[in-house]
Tab-separated table of C-alpha atoms and ligand atoms in Angstrom:
chain	number	residue	atom	x	y	z
A	1	MET	CA	13.169	-54.897	-90.138
A	2	ALA	CA	9.915	-53.308	-90.163
A	3	THR	CA	7.235	-50.612	-89.372
A	4	GLY	CA	5.694	-51.555	-85.845
A	5	PHE	CA	1.706	-50.834	-85.311
A	6	PHE	CA	1.093	-50.567	-81.441
A	7	HIS	CA	-2.143	-51.125	-80.558
A	8	ASP	CA	-4.470	-52.528	-77.751
A	9	GLU	CA	-8.267	-53.120	-77.921
A	10	ARG	CA	-8.484	-52.180	-74.260
A	11	THR	CA	-7.770	-48.209	-75.565
A	12	LEU	CA	-11.199	-48.523	-77.439
A	13	TRP	CA	-12.947	-49.193	-74.313
A	14	HIS	CA	-11.947	-45.861	-72.539
A	15	PHE	CA	-15.281	-43.991	-72.048
A	16	GLY	CA	-15.250	-40.143	-72.197
A	17	ALA	CA	-17.859	-37.740	-71.753
A	18	ILE	CA	-21.345	-37.865	-73.704
A	19	HIS	CA	-21.711	-35.775	-76.433
A	20	THR	CA	-24.464	-35.035	-79.107
A	21	GLY	CA	-22.040	-34.267	-82.256
A	22	ASN	CA	-19.025	-32.321	-80.603
A	23	ILE	CA	-21.006	-30.669	-77.844
A	24	PRO	CA	-21.345	-32.136	-74.557
A	25	ALA	CA	-25.265	-33.315	-74.027
A	26	GLY	CA	-26.681	-31.686	-71.376
A	27	GLY	CA	-28.958	-27.970	-70.808
A	28	TRP	CA	-30.294	-27.242	-74.475
A	29	VAL	CA	-28.398	-29.968	-76.211
A	30	GLN	CA	-30.503	-32.906	-76.359
A	31	PRO	CA	-28.924	-36.445	-75.814
A	32	SER	CA	-28.358	-38.244	-78.905
A	33	ASN	CA	-29.542	-41.883	-79.356
A	34	GLY	CA	-26.289	-44.090	-78.691
A	35	ASN	CA	-24.517	-41.858	-76.238
A	36	PHE	CA	-22.134	-40.607	-78.515
A	37	MET	CA	-19.164	-39.545	-77.686
A	38	ALA	CA	-16.956	-36.463	-79.613
A	39	GLU	CA	-13.728	-38.761	-78.523
A	40	ALA	CA	-15.524	-42.299	-79.864
A	41	PRO	CA	-13.826	-45.380	-80.469
A	42	ASP	CA	-15.207	-45.957	-83.787
A	43	PRO	CA	-12.732	-43.688	-86.139
A	44	LYS	CA	-9.641	-45.322	-84.386
A	45	ARG	CA	-11.229	-48.971	-84.381
A	46	ARG	CA	-12.091	-48.343	-88.151
A	47	ILE	CA	-8.482	-47.507	-88.630
A	48	VAL	CA	-7.203	-50.783	-87.154
A	49	SER	CA	-10.276	-52.751	-89.428
A	50	LEU	CA	-9.449	-51.115	-92.553
A	51	LEU	CA	-5.737	-51.924	-92.035
A	52	GLU	CA	-6.557	-55.582	-91.606
A	53	VAL	CA	-8.688	-55.687	-94.352
A	54	SER	CA	-6.638	-53.649	-96.826
A	55	GLY	CA	-3.799	-56.684	-96.093
A	56	VAL	CA	-1.339	-53.571	-94.730
A	57	MET	CA	-1.817	-55.049	-91.038
A	58	ALA	CA	0.039	-57.966	-92.259
A	59	LYS	CA	3.067	-55.930	-93.051
A	60	LEU	CA	3.572	-54.565	-89.942
A	61	ASP	CA	5.089	-55.681	-86.921
A	62	ARG	CA	1.957	-55.586	-84.781
A	63	ARG	CA	2.741	-55.157	-81.170
A	64	GLY	CA	0.927	-54.494	-77.585
A	65	ALA	CA	2.795	-52.791	-74.533
A	66	GLU	CA	2.635	-52.848	-71.044
A	67	PRO	CA	1.010	-49.872	-68.980
A	68	ALA	CA	3.173	-46.959	-68.478
A	69	ASP	CA	5.098	-47.300	-65.118
A	70	ASP	CA	5.214	-44.642	-62.243
A	71	GLU	CA	8.629	-43.852	-63.112
A	72	ALA	CA	7.761	-42.939	-66.510
A	73	LEU	CA	4.728	-41.307	-65.546
A	74	ARG	CA	6.340	-38.887	-62.891
A	75	ARG	CA	9.002	-37.455	-65.675
A	76	VAL	CA	6.016	-35.608	-66.609
A	77	HIS	CA	2.985	-35.276	-63.971
A	78	PRO	CA	3.535	-34.851	-60.331
A	79	ARG	CA	2.389	-37.605	-58.039
A	80	ASP	CA	-0.937	-35.521	-56.741
A	81	TYR	CA	-2.314	-35.573	-60.097
A	82	LEU	CA	-1.657	-39.238	-60.842
A	83	ASP	CA	-3.163	-40.397	-57.240
A	84	ARG	CA	-6.106	-37.964	-57.933
A	85	PHE	CA	-6.861	-39.536	-61.290
A	86	ALA	CA	-6.336	-42.743	-59.880
A	87	ALA	CA	-8.705	-42.692	-56.893
A	88	MET	CA	-11.345	-40.829	-59.565
A	89	SER	CA	-10.654	-44.004	-61.930
A	90	ALA	CA	-11.018	-46.768	-58.875
A	91	GLY	CA	-14.274	-45.166	-58.045
A	92	GLY	CA	-15.963	-45.368	-61.330
A	93	GLY	CA	-14.659	-42.423	-63.427
A	94	GLY	CA	-14.841	-38.341	-63.241
A	95	SER	CA	-12.758	-35.650	-64.792
A	96	VAL	CA	-9.493	-34.507	-64.158
A	97	GLY	CA	-9.842	-31.126	-66.600
A	98	PRO	CA	-11.606	-29.486	-69.385
A	99	ASP	CA	-12.908	-32.214	-71.816
A	100	GLY	CA	-11.199	-34.647	-69.506
A	101	SER	CA	-13.641	-37.124	-68.708
A	102	PHE	CA	-13.488	-40.854	-67.911
A	103	GLY	CA	-15.203	-43.770	-66.954
A	104	PRO	CA	-14.105	-46.836	-65.084
A	105	GLY	CA	-10.604	-47.689	-65.208
A	106	GLY	CA	-9.888	-44.642	-67.278
A	107	TYR	CA	-6.758	-44.514	-65.123
A	108	ASP	CA	-5.366	-47.746	-66.113
A	109	ILE	CA	-6.626	-47.406	-69.806
A	110	ALA	CA	-4.549	-44.225	-70.305
A	111	ARG	CA	-1.485	-45.848	-68.899
A	112	LEU	CA	-1.965	-48.373	-71.223
A	113	SER	CA	-2.262	-45.760	-73.942
A	114	THR	CA	0.707	-44.325	-72.967
A	115	GLY	CA	2.715	-47.418	-72.819
A	116	LEU	CA	1.915	-47.986	-76.530
A	117	ALA	CA	3.825	-44.488	-76.913
A	118	VAL	CA	6.707	-45.311	-74.590
A	119	ALA	CA	6.929	-49.188	-76.221
A	120	ALA	CA	6.977	-47.597	-79.758
A	121	VAL	CA	9.721	-45.277	-79.283
A	122	GLU	CA	11.692	-47.493	-77.248
A	123	ALA	CA	11.599	-50.190	-80.214
A	124	VAL	CA	12.911	-47.681	-82.909
A	125	LEU	CA	15.612	-46.105	-80.804
A	126	THR	CA	16.971	-49.974	-79.753
A	127	GLY	CA	16.624	-50.418	-83.719
A	128	ALA	CA	14.346	-53.403	-83.324
A	129	LEU	CA	11.982	-51.581	-85.783
A	130	ASP	CA	12.777	-49.014	-88.418
A	131	ASN	CA	10.257	-46.847	-87.652
A	132	ALA	CA	6.425	-47.173	-85.638
A	133	TYR	CA	2.768	-46.006	-85.398
A	134	ALA	CA	1.523	-46.282	-81.784
A	135	MET	CA	-2.547	-46.484	-81.980
A	136	THR	CA	-2.854	-44.338	-78.634
A	137	ARG	CA	-6.398	-43.570	-77.311
A	138	PRO	CA	-7.117	-41.558	-74.934
A	139	PRO	CA	-4.692	-39.229	-76.886
A	140	GLY	CA	-2.305	-36.756	-75.232
A	141	HIS	CA	-1.000	-33.502	-76.643
A	142	HIS	CA	-3.309	-31.291	-74.696
A	143	CYS	CA	-2.626	-32.812	-71.270
A	144	LEU	CA	-0.639	-30.548	-68.751
A	145	PRO	CA	1.246	-31.674	-66.118
A	146	ASP	CA	-1.548	-31.200	-63.562
A	147	GLN	CA	-4.681	-31.281	-65.426
A	148	GLY	CA	-6.355	-32.892	-68.266
A	149	TYR	CA	-7.187	-31.277	-71.243
A	150	GLY	CA	-8.815	-31.751	-74.568
A	151	PHE	CA	-9.485	-35.550	-73.957
A	152	CYS	CA	-5.818	-36.048	-73.251
A	153	LEU	CA	-5.417	-37.465	-69.631
A	154	LEU	CA	-1.914	-38.175	-70.029
A	155	ALA	CA	1.060	-36.725	-72.034
A	156	ASN	CA	1.590	-39.724	-74.037
A	157	GLY	CA	4.101	-38.061	-76.292
A	158	ALA	CA	5.679	-36.238	-73.855
A	159	ILE	CA	6.428	-39.396	-71.862
A	160	ALA	CA	7.553	-41.185	-74.308
A	161	VAL	CA	9.941	-38.784	-75.270
A	162	GLU	CA	11.300	-37.967	-71.820
A	163	ALA	CA	11.834	-41.848	-71.178
A	164	ALA	CA	13.592	-41.904	-74.294
A	165	ILE	CA	15.747	-38.908	-73.406
A	166	ALA	CA	16.360	-40.936	-69.903
A	167	ARG	CA	17.058	-44.205	-71.253
A	168	HIS	CA	19.259	-43.042	-74.335
A	169	GLN	CA	21.017	-39.601	-73.328
A	170	LEU	CA	19.363	-37.799	-76.305
A	171	SER	CA	20.106	-34.293	-76.415
A	172	ARG	CA	17.506	-33.345	-79.209
A	173	VAL	CA	14.321	-34.691	-80.084
A	174	ALA	CA	11.952	-32.996	-82.134
A	175	ILE	CA	8.203	-33.357	-81.795
A	176	LEU	CA	5.960	-32.438	-85.104
A	177	ASP	CA	2.349	-32.074	-83.752
A	178	TRP	CA	0.203	-32.070	-87.208
A	179	ASP	CA	-3.170	-32.702	-85.164
A	180	VAL	CA	-5.263	-29.928	-86.349
A	181	HIS	CA	-5.353	-28.582	-82.808
A	182	HIS	CA	-2.691	-26.825	-81.191
A	183	GLY	CA	-0.392	-29.047	-79.084
A	184	ASN	CA	-0.639	-26.851	-75.765
A	185	GLY	CA	0.215	-29.772	-73.506
A	186	THR	CA	2.995	-30.349	-75.059
A	187	GLU	CA	4.225	-26.983	-75.674
A	188	ALA	CA	3.700	-26.449	-72.101
A	189	ILE	CA	6.068	-29.230	-70.750
A	190	PHE	CA	8.940	-28.696	-73.088
A	191	ARG	CA	8.562	-24.604	-73.149
A	192	ASP	CA	11.757	-23.904	-71.141
A	193	ARG	CA	13.717	-26.364	-72.611
A	194	PRO	CA	16.051	-26.272	-76.336
A	195	ASP	CA	16.518	-30.518	-75.900
A	196	VAL	CA	13.057	-30.635	-77.272
A	197	LEU	CA	12.059	-29.139	-80.279
A	198	THR	CA	8.138	-28.661	-80.733
A	199	ILE	CA	6.228	-27.591	-83.751
A	200	SER	CA	2.691	-27.158	-83.954
A	201	LEU	CA	0.686	-26.947	-87.124
A	202	HIS	CA	-2.783	-26.228	-86.398
A	203	GLN	CA	-6.019	-24.110	-87.711
A	204	ASP	CA	-5.578	-20.889	-85.881
A	205	ASN	CA	-7.335	-20.196	-82.680
A	206	CYS	CA	-9.258	-23.531	-82.994
A	207	TYR	CA	-8.773	-25.051	-79.557
A	208	PRO	CA	-7.648	-24.556	-77.343
A	209	ILE	CA	-9.391	-20.823	-77.924
A	210	ASN	CA	-6.415	-18.084	-77.890
A	211	SER	CA	-3.580	-20.830	-77.709
A	212	GLY	CA	-0.693	-21.307	-80.258
A	213	ALA	CA	-0.253	-18.044	-81.593
A	214	ALA	CA	2.977	-17.269	-84.248
A	215	SER	CA	4.534	-15.375	-81.334
A	216	GLU	CA	4.819	-18.354	-78.862
A	217	ARG	CA	8.236	-19.401	-79.448
A	218	GLY	CA	9.227	-20.963	-76.067
A	219	SER	CA	10.532	-18.778	-73.156
A	220	GLY	CA	14.113	-19.012	-71.228
A	221	ARG	CA	16.490	-21.658	-72.807
A	222	GLY	CA	13.712	-22.760	-74.701
A	223	GLU	CA	13.218	-19.537	-76.676
A	224	GLY	CA	13.503	-20.305	-80.184
A	225	TYR	CA	12.697	-24.035	-79.561
A	226	ASN	CA	8.817	-24.103	-79.764
A	227	LEU	CA	7.254	-22.993	-83.200
A	228	ASN	CA	3.384	-22.541	-83.690
A	229	VAL	CA	2.629	-22.499	-87.334
A	230	PRO	CA	-1.284	-21.275	-87.573
A	231	LEU	CA	-2.935	-22.079	-90.230
A	232	LEU	CA	-6.243	-20.568	-92.211
A	233	PRO	CA	-9.218	-22.166	-91.468
A	234	GLY	CA	-10.119	-24.186	-95.074
A	235	GLY	CA	-6.249	-24.090	-96.117
A	236	GLY	CA	-6.503	-27.528	-96.962
A	237	ASP	CA	-3.858	-29.871	-98.536
A	238	GLN	CA	-1.509	-26.564	-100.034
A	239	ALA	CA	-1.458	-25.196	-96.220
A	240	TYR	CA	-0.311	-28.288	-95.072
A	241	LEU	CA	2.472	-29.179	-97.828
A	242	ASN	CA	3.495	-25.338	-97.469
A	243	ALA	CA	3.914	-25.344	-94.075
A	244	LEU	CA	6.063	-28.773	-93.879
A	245	ASP	CA	8.229	-27.507	-96.830
A	246	LEU	CA	8.524	-23.588	-95.458
A	247	ILE	CA	8.700	-24.189	-92.044
A	248	VAL	CA	9.079	-27.779	-90.697
A	249	ALA	CA	11.779	-28.883	-93.108
A	250	PRO	CA	14.563	-25.862	-92.296
A	251	ALA	CA	13.357	-25.846	-88.672
A	252	LEU	CA	14.310	-29.594	-88.390
A	253	ARG	CA	17.732	-29.210	-90.263
A	254	ARG	CA	18.571	-26.324	-88.283
A	255	TYR	CA	17.839	-28.171	-85.173
A	256	ARG	CA	19.155	-31.958	-86.469
A	257	PRO	CA	17.341	-33.849	-84.171
A	258	GLU	CA	18.106	-37.253	-83.150
A	259	LEU	CA	14.170	-38.798	-83.437
A	260	ILE	CA	11.257	-37.293	-84.630
A	261	VAL	CA	8.016	-37.932	-83.053
A	262	ILE	CA	4.998	-36.980	-84.944
A	263	ALA	CA	1.854	-36.514	-82.823
A	264	SER	CA	-0.339	-37.858	-85.506
A	265	GLY	CA	-3.741	-36.563	-85.160
A	266	VAL	CA	-5.790	-36.793	-88.558
A	267	ASP	CA	-8.306	-34.023	-87.621
A	268	ALA	CA	-7.406	-32.132	-90.481
A	269	ASN	CA	-9.383	-33.951	-92.594
A	270	ALA	CA	-12.187	-32.319	-94.421
A	271	LEU	CA	-15.402	-34.059	-93.121
A	272	ASP	CA	-14.101	-33.639	-89.093
A	273	PRO	CA	-16.747	-32.198	-86.961
A	274	LEU	CA	-13.759	-30.559	-84.818
A	275	ALA	CA	-12.299	-28.754	-87.446
A	276	ARG	CA	-12.562	-26.830	-90.579
A	277	MET	CA	-9.087	-27.576	-92.402
A	278	LEU	CA	-9.822	-29.675	-95.858
A	279	ALA	CA	-7.318	-32.023	-95.634
A	280	HIS	CA	-7.161	-35.405	-97.746
A	281	SER	CA	-5.924	-38.833	-97.703
A	282	GLU	CA	-3.227	-37.954	-99.980
A	283	THR	CA	-2.503	-34.785	-97.605
A	284	PHE	CA	-1.564	-37.098	-95.057
A	285	ARG	CA	0.424	-39.529	-97.362
A	286	ALA	CA	2.212	-36.478	-98.786
A	287	MET	CA	3.144	-34.796	-95.093
A	288	MET	CA	4.190	-38.516	-93.562
A	289	ALA	CA	6.369	-38.984	-97.299
A	290	ARG	CA	8.318	-35.401	-95.746
A	291	ALA	CA	8.666	-36.474	-92.496
A	292	LYS	CA	10.043	-40.054	-93.559
A	293	ALA	CA	12.624	-38.251	-95.950
A	294	LEU	CA	13.737	-35.676	-93.042
A	295	ALA	CA	14.090	-38.360	-90.746
A	296	ASP	CA	16.252	-40.286	-93.169
A	297	GLU	CA	17.782	-37.478	-93.605
A	298	LEU	CA	18.579	-36.204	-90.431
A	299	CYS	CA	18.539	-38.971	-88.054
A	300	GLY	CA	19.048	-42.379	-89.352
A	301	GLY	CA	15.199	-42.667	-90.341
A	302	ARG	CA	14.109	-42.602	-86.733
A	303	LEU	CA	10.539	-41.865	-86.638
A	304	VAL	CA	7.695	-42.481	-84.412
A	305	ALA	CA	4.270	-41.321	-84.969
A	306	ILE	CA	1.540	-41.409	-82.053
A	307	HIS	CA	-2.102	-41.090	-82.506
A	308	GLU	CA	-3.787	-37.985	-81.565
A	309	GLY	CA	-7.383	-36.520	-82.634
A	310	GLY	CA	-9.231	-37.503	-85.459
A	311	TYR	CA	-13.137	-37.518	-85.244
A	312	SER	CA	-15.169	-38.501	-88.709
A	313	GLU	CA	-16.023	-42.252	-88.602
A	314	VAL	CA	-15.952	-42.366	-92.024
A	315	TYR	CA	-13.016	-40.310	-93.218
A	316	VAL	CA	-10.346	-40.854	-90.420
A	317	PRO	CA	-9.954	-44.208	-91.498
A	318	PHE	CA	-8.838	-43.234	-94.798
A	319	CYS	CA	-6.602	-40.705	-93.971
A	320	ALA	CA	-4.697	-42.522	-91.255
A	321	HIS	CA	-4.420	-45.846	-93.596
A	322	ALA	CA	-2.815	-43.575	-96.134
A	323	LEU	CA	-0.303	-42.062	-93.850
A	324	ILE	CA	0.220	-45.604	-92.420
A	325	GLU	CA	1.323	-46.804	-95.521
A	326	GLU	CA	3.254	-44.490	-96.236
A	327	LEU	CA	4.993	-44.867	-92.964
A	328	ALA	CA	5.339	-48.211	-93.760
A	329	GLY	CA	6.491	-47.940	-97.857
A	330	VAL	CA	3.887	-49.995	-99.188
A	331	ARG	CA	0.571	-49.456	-101.021
A	332	SER	CA	-2.591	-51.618	-101.200
A	333	ALA	CA	-5.756	-51.276	-103.095
A	334	VAL	CA	-7.698	-48.959	-100.749
A	335	ALA	CA	-9.279	-45.762	-102.455
A	336	ASP	CA	-10.381	-43.106	-100.839
A	337	PRO	CA	-14.093	-42.907	-101.782
A	338	VAL	CA	-14.224	-38.783	-100.968
A	339	LEU	CA	-10.932	-37.687	-102.527
A	340	GLU	CA	-12.516	-36.600	-105.580
A	341	PHE	CA	-15.295	-34.520	-103.642
A	342	VAL	CA	-12.459	-33.059	-101.161
A	343	ARG	CA	-10.404	-32.312	-103.481
A	344	ALA	CA	-12.910	-29.810	-105.331
A	345	GLN	CA	-13.072	-28.077	-102.564
A	346	GLN	CA	-9.801	-26.956	-101.785
A	347	PRO	CA	-9.344	-23.162	-101.566
A	348	GLY	CA	-8.835	-20.967	-104.480
A	349	ASP	CA	-5.840	-18.654	-106.040
A	350	ALA	CA	-6.208	-16.019	-103.661
A	351	MET	CA	-6.846	-17.731	-100.619
A	352	ARG	CA	-4.191	-19.910	-101.495
A	353	ALA	CA	-1.802	-16.902	-102.311
A	354	LEU	CA	-2.747	-15.176	-98.780
A	355	GLN	CA	-2.090	-18.740	-96.531
A	356	ARG	CA	1.580	-19.287	-98.737
A	357	ARG	CA	2.469	-15.415	-97.880
A	358	LEU	CA	1.844	-15.710	-94.353
A	359	LEU	CA	3.938	-18.839	-94.095
A	360	VAL	CA	6.779	-17.266	-96.220
A	361	GLU	CA	6.380	-14.049	-93.728
A	362	GLN	CA	6.749	-16.412	-90.761
A	363	ALA	CA	9.697	-18.362	-92.159
A	364	GLU	CA	11.492	-15.126	-92.636
A	365	THR	CA	10.789	-14.282	-89.228
A	366	LEU	CA	12.625	-17.224	-88.247
A	367	ASP	CA	15.492	-16.442	-90.416
A	368	PHE	CA	14.657	-19.579	-93.124
A	369	ALA	CA	15.186	-18.476	-96.520
A	370	ALA	CA	11.743	-19.066	-98.105
A	371	ARG	CA	12.340	-20.929	-101.129
A	372	ALA	CA	10.177	-20.613	-104.478
B	401	LIG	ZN1	-6.970	-32.532	-82.553
């Protein structure tokens, strides 16, 4: 038994829109040298590289996967969306929605990315692996059923969860989304359903704008099974760990999931160009430790992390490496070169007290007894 690491080099060949920094090039924005993409392959490739040079990869069960098949995709996406996407892909590329650009073969690469998530969940549910990390690219949590969104072209995590429900007759799956942006796609897909609990921790009103308010808690039969935990910009390490302790842990204990899936963006890191949250590698390690403990307590350790965002070429690898080490229960000699620098920038007492008070208030609204 082991921790699986699902990866395929071809996912790093996906080509999105040309950006300068995090802004689409064009108009007043001069193109940068090197056709830099905001959702570039480099941060993800460097995760894989760091795992290899640290020796951690040798302790993981490294696997690939088949592209997700039509049956799996169709549980989430309508036929006309898939046909439109496939036709554009065959024609050299295009866009299937806001920040939804792709190059030649983008559809096949996206299906492969989804396939990694599906295979990771399946291997954990069959007991072939203890837990798993799916190194998906393009990501998935912003994607809507009929529209790509926010660099996400297929809803990787939602498709993997739907496949698990179909194959294993699950009645309670929890998706914990700690990508720094709101998991609006996952929310939209499961908003009306009680069999999937979605919890999104995100920087308040970062992306998409006007999305992910704490008051959005699902609808119909899904009322109460969709939680949003917006965090103040700059909240840092404490904001995330308090959110896990005050909201996520009691929500999961009340729900008692049979499987926990993490939408594992690492863009809450302090150096990320697409957010302002000041988390560091030890934040991610501690978050994974909490998620793992909850999975052990509630669902026999069945835990799958599916990669989402993370855009700092230098810092994403250290943050992802720390949480993958924690998932696998191993430690290497890798040291975070900016940990001291980021720890020194954590918010002061007044900000920390305010963020904590907001989380305690939300926990009370949800009838979770706030613990000291
Ligand atoms: Zn993100």
